[in-house]
PDB file of C-alpha atoms in Angstrom:
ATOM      1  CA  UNK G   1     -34.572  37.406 -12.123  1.00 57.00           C
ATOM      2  CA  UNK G   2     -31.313  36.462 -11.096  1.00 65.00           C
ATOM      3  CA  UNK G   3     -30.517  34.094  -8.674  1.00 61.00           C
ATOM      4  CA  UNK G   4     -27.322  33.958  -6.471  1.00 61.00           C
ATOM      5  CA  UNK G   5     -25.887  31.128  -4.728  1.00 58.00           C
ATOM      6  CA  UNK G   6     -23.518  31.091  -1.578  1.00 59.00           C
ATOM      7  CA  UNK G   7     -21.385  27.934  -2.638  1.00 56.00           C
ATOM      8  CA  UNK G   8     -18.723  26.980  -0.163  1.00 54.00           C
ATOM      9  CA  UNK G   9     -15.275  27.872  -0.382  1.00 51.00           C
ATOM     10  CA  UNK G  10     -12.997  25.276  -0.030  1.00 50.00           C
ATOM     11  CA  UNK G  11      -9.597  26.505   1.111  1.00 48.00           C
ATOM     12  CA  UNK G  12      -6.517  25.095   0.213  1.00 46.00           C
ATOM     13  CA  UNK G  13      -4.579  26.167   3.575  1.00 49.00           C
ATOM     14  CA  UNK G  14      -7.479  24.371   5.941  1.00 49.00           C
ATOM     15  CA  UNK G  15      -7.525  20.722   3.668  1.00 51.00           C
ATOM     16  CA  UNK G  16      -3.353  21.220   3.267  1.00 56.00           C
ATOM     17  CA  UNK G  17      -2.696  19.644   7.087  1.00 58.00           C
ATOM     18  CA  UNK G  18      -5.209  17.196   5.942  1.00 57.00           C
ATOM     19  CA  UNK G  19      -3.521  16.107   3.006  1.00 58.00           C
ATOM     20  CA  UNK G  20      -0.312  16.016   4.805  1.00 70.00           C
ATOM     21  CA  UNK G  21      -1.472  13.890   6.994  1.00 80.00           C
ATOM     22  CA  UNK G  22      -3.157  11.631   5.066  1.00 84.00           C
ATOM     23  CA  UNK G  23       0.132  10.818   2.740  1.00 84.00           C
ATOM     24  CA  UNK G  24       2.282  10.320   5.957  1.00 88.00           C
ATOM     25  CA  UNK G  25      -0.423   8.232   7.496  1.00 88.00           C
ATOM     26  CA  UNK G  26       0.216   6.240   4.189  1.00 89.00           C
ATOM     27  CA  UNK G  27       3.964   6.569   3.518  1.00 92.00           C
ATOM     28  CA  UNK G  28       4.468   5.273   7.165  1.00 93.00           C
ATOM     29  CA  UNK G  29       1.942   2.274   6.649  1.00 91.00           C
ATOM     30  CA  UNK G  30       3.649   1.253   2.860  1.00 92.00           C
ATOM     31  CA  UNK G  31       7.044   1.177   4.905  1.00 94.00           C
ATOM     32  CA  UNK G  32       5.853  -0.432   7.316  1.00 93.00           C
ATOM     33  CA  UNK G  33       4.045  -2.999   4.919  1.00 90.00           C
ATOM     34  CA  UNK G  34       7.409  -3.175   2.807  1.00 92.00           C
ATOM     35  CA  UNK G  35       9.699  -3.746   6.014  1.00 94.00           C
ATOM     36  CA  UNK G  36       7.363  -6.923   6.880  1.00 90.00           C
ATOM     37  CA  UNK G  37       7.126  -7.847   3.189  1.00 89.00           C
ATOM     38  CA  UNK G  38      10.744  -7.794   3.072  1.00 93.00           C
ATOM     39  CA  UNK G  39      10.750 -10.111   5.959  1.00 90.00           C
ATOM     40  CA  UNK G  40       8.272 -12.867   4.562  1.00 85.00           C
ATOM     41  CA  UNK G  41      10.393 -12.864   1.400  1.00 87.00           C
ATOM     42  CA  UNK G  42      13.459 -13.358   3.303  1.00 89.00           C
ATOM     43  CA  UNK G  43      11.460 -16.346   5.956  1.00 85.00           C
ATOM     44  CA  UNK G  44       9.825 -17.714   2.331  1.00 81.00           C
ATOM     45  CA  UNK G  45      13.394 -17.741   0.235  1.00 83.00           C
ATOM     46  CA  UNK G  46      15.176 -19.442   3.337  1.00 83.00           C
ATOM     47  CA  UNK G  47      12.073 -22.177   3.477  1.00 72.00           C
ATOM     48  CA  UNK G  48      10.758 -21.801   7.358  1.00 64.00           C
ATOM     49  CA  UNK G  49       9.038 -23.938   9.026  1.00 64.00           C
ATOM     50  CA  UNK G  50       6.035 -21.016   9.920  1.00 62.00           C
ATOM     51  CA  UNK G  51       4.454 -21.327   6.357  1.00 64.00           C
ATOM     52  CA  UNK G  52       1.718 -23.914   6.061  1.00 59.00           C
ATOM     53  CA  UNK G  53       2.428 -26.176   3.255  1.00 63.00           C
ATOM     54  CA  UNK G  54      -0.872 -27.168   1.047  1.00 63.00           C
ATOM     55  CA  UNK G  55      -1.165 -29.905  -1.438  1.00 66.00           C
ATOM     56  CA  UNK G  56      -4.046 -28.632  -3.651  1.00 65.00           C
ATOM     57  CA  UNK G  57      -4.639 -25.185  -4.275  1.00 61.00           C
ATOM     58  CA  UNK G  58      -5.505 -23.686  -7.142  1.00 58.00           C
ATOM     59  CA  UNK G  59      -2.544 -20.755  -7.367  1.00 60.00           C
ATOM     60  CA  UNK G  60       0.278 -22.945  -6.147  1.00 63.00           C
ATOM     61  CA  UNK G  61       3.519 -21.879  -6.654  1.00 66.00           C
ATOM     62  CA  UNK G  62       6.744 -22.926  -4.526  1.00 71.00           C
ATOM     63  CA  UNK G  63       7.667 -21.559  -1.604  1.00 72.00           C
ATOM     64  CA  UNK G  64      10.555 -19.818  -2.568  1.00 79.00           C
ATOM     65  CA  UNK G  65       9.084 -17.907  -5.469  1.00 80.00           C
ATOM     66  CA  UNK G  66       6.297 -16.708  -3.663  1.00 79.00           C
ATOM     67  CA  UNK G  67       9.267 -15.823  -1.107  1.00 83.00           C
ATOM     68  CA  UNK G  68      11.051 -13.545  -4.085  1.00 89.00           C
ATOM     69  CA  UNK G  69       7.621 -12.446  -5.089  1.00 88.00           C
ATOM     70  CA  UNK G  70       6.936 -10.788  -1.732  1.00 86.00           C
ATOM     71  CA  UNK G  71      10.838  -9.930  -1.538  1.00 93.00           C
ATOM     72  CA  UNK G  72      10.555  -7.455  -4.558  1.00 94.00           C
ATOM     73  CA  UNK G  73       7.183  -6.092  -3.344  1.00 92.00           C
ATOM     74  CA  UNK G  74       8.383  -4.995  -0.035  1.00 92.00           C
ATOM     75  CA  UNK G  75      11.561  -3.555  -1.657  1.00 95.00           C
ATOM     76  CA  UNK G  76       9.717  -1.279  -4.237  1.00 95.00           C
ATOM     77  CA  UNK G  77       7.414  -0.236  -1.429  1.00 94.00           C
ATOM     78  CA  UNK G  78       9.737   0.931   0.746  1.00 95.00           C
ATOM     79  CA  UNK G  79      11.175   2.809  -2.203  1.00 95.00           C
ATOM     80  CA  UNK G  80       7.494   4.308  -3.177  1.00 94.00           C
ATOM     81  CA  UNK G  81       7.454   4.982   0.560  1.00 93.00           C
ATOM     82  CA  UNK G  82      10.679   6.857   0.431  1.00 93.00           C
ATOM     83  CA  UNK G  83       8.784   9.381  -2.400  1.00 92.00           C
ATOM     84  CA  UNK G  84       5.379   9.893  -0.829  1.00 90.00           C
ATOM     85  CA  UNK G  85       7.514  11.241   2.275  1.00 89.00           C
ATOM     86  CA  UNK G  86       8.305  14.203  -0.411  1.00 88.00           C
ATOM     87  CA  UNK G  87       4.378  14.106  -1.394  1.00 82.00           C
ATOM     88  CA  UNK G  88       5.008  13.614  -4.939  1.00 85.00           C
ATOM     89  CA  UNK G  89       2.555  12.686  -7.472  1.00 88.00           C
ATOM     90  CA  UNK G  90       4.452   9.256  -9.154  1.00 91.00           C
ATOM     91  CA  UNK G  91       5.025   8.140  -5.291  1.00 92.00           C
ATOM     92  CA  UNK G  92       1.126   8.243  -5.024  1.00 92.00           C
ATOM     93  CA  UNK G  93       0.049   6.280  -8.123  1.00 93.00           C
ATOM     94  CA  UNK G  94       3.467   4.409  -7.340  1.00 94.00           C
ATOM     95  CA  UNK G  95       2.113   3.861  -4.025  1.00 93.00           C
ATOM     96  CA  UNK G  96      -1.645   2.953  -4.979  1.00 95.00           C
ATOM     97  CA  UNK G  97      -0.288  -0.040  -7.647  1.00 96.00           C
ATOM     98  CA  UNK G  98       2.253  -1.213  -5.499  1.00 95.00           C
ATOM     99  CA  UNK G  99      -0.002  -1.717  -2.693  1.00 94.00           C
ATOM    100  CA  UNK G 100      -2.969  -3.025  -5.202  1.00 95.00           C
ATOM    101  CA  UNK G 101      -0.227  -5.867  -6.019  1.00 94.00           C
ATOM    102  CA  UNK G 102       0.790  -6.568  -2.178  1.00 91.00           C
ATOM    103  CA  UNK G 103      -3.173  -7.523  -2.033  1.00 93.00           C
ATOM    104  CA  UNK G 104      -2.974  -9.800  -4.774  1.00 93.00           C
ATOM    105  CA  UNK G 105      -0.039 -11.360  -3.539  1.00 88.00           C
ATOM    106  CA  UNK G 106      -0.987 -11.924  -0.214  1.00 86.00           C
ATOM    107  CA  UNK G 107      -4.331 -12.959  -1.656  1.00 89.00           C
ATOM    108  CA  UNK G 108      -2.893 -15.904  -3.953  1.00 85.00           C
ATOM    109  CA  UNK G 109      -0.593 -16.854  -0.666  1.00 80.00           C
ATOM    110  CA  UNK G 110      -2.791 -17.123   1.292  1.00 81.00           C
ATOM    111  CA  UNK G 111      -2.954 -20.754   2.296  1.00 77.00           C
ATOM    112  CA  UNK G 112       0.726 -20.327   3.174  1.00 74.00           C
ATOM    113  CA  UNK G 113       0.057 -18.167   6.048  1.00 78.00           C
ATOM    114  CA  UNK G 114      -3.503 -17.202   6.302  1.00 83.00           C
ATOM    115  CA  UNK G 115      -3.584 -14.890   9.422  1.00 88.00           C
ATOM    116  CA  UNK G 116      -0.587 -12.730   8.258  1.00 85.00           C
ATOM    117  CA  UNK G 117      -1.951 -12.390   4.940  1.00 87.00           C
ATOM    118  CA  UNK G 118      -5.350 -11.439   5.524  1.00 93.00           C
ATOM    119  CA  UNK G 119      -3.307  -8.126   8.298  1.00 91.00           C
ATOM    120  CA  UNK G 120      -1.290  -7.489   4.926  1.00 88.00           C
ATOM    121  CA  UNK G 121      -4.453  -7.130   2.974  1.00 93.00           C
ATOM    122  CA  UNK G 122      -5.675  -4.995   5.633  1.00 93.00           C
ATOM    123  CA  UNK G 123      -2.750  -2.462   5.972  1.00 87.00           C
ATOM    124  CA  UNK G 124      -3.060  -2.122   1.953  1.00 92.00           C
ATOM    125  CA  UNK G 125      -6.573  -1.399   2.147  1.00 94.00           C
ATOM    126  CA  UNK G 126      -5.885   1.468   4.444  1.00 91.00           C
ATOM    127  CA  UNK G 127      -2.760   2.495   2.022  1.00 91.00           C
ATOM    128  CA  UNK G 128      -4.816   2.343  -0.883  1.00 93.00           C
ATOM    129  CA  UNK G 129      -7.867   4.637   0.818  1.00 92.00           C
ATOM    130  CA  UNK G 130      -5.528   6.900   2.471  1.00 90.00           C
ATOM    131  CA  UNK G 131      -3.595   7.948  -1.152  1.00 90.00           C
ATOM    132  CA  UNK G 132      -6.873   8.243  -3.057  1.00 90.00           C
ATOM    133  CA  UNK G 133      -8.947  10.050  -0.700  1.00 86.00           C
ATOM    134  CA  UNK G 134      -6.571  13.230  -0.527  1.00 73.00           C
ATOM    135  CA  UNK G 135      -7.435  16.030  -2.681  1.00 66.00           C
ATOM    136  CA  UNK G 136      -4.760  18.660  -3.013  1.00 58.00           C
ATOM    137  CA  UNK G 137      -5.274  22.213  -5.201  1.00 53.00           C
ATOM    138  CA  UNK G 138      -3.746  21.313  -8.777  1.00 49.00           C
ATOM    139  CA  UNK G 139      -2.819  24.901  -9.159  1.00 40.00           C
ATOM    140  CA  UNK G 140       0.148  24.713  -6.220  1.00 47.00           C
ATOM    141  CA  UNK G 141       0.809  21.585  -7.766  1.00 51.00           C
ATOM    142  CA  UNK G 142       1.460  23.039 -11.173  1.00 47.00           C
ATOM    143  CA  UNK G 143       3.893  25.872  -9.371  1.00 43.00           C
ATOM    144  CA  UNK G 144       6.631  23.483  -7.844  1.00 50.00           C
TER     145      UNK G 144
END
């Protein structure tokens, strides 16, 4: 006896909007992420009074390195940004990794400016989800 099953078929043309979505949702939130990141380098390097300064804590690190440190992050982001605009592949582990390190940076900084860092966490979180929850057909992939 032979048994047949009725699986669902997933088609590529109904997930497609989806997935485009999806990776703009996230290429607009890593700019946006990189743009602000840029801007706490740029407050950090130039030593502004709106950090908190703490004597002990564990990671500490001056001011203006953690300032060059975010700097860099929010330049490469808006770079990875600039690829996952075209959807492609290196943009989205790019994208993924670059915002995995924006957590840990705003993690270790986090006594500097608590509030602001615990939003940039956030925003990667929702970078991070958005790029790995897509999945596109590998065969249309393969063909560009």
């Amino acid at each position: 006896m032979t048994a047949t099953h009725t699986g669902r078929v997933h088609s590529t043309k109904r997930s497609r909007p989806f997935a485009e979505g999806l990776t703009a949702f996230a290429a607009v939130m890593l700019m946006i992420a990189g743009v602000l990141d840029i801007c706490r380098g740029v407050m950090a390097i130039a030593e502004d009074d709106v950090f908190v300064s703490t004597q002990d804590y564990v990671f500490q690190f001056d001011l203006t390195g953690w300032g060059w440190v975010h700097l860099a992050l929010g330049a490469v982001a808006v770079l990875v940004s600039l690829g996952l605009f075209q959807e492609s592949l290196w943009a989205r582990v790019g994208g993924v990794a670059i915002a995995g390190l924006i957590i840990i940076a705003n993690f270790l900084s986090l006594p500097y400016y608590p509030v602001w860092s615990i939003v940039m966490i956030a925003f990667s979180a929702f970078i991070i989800w958005a790029l790995c929850v897509v999945r596109r057909d590998d065969s249309a992939d393969a063909l560009r």
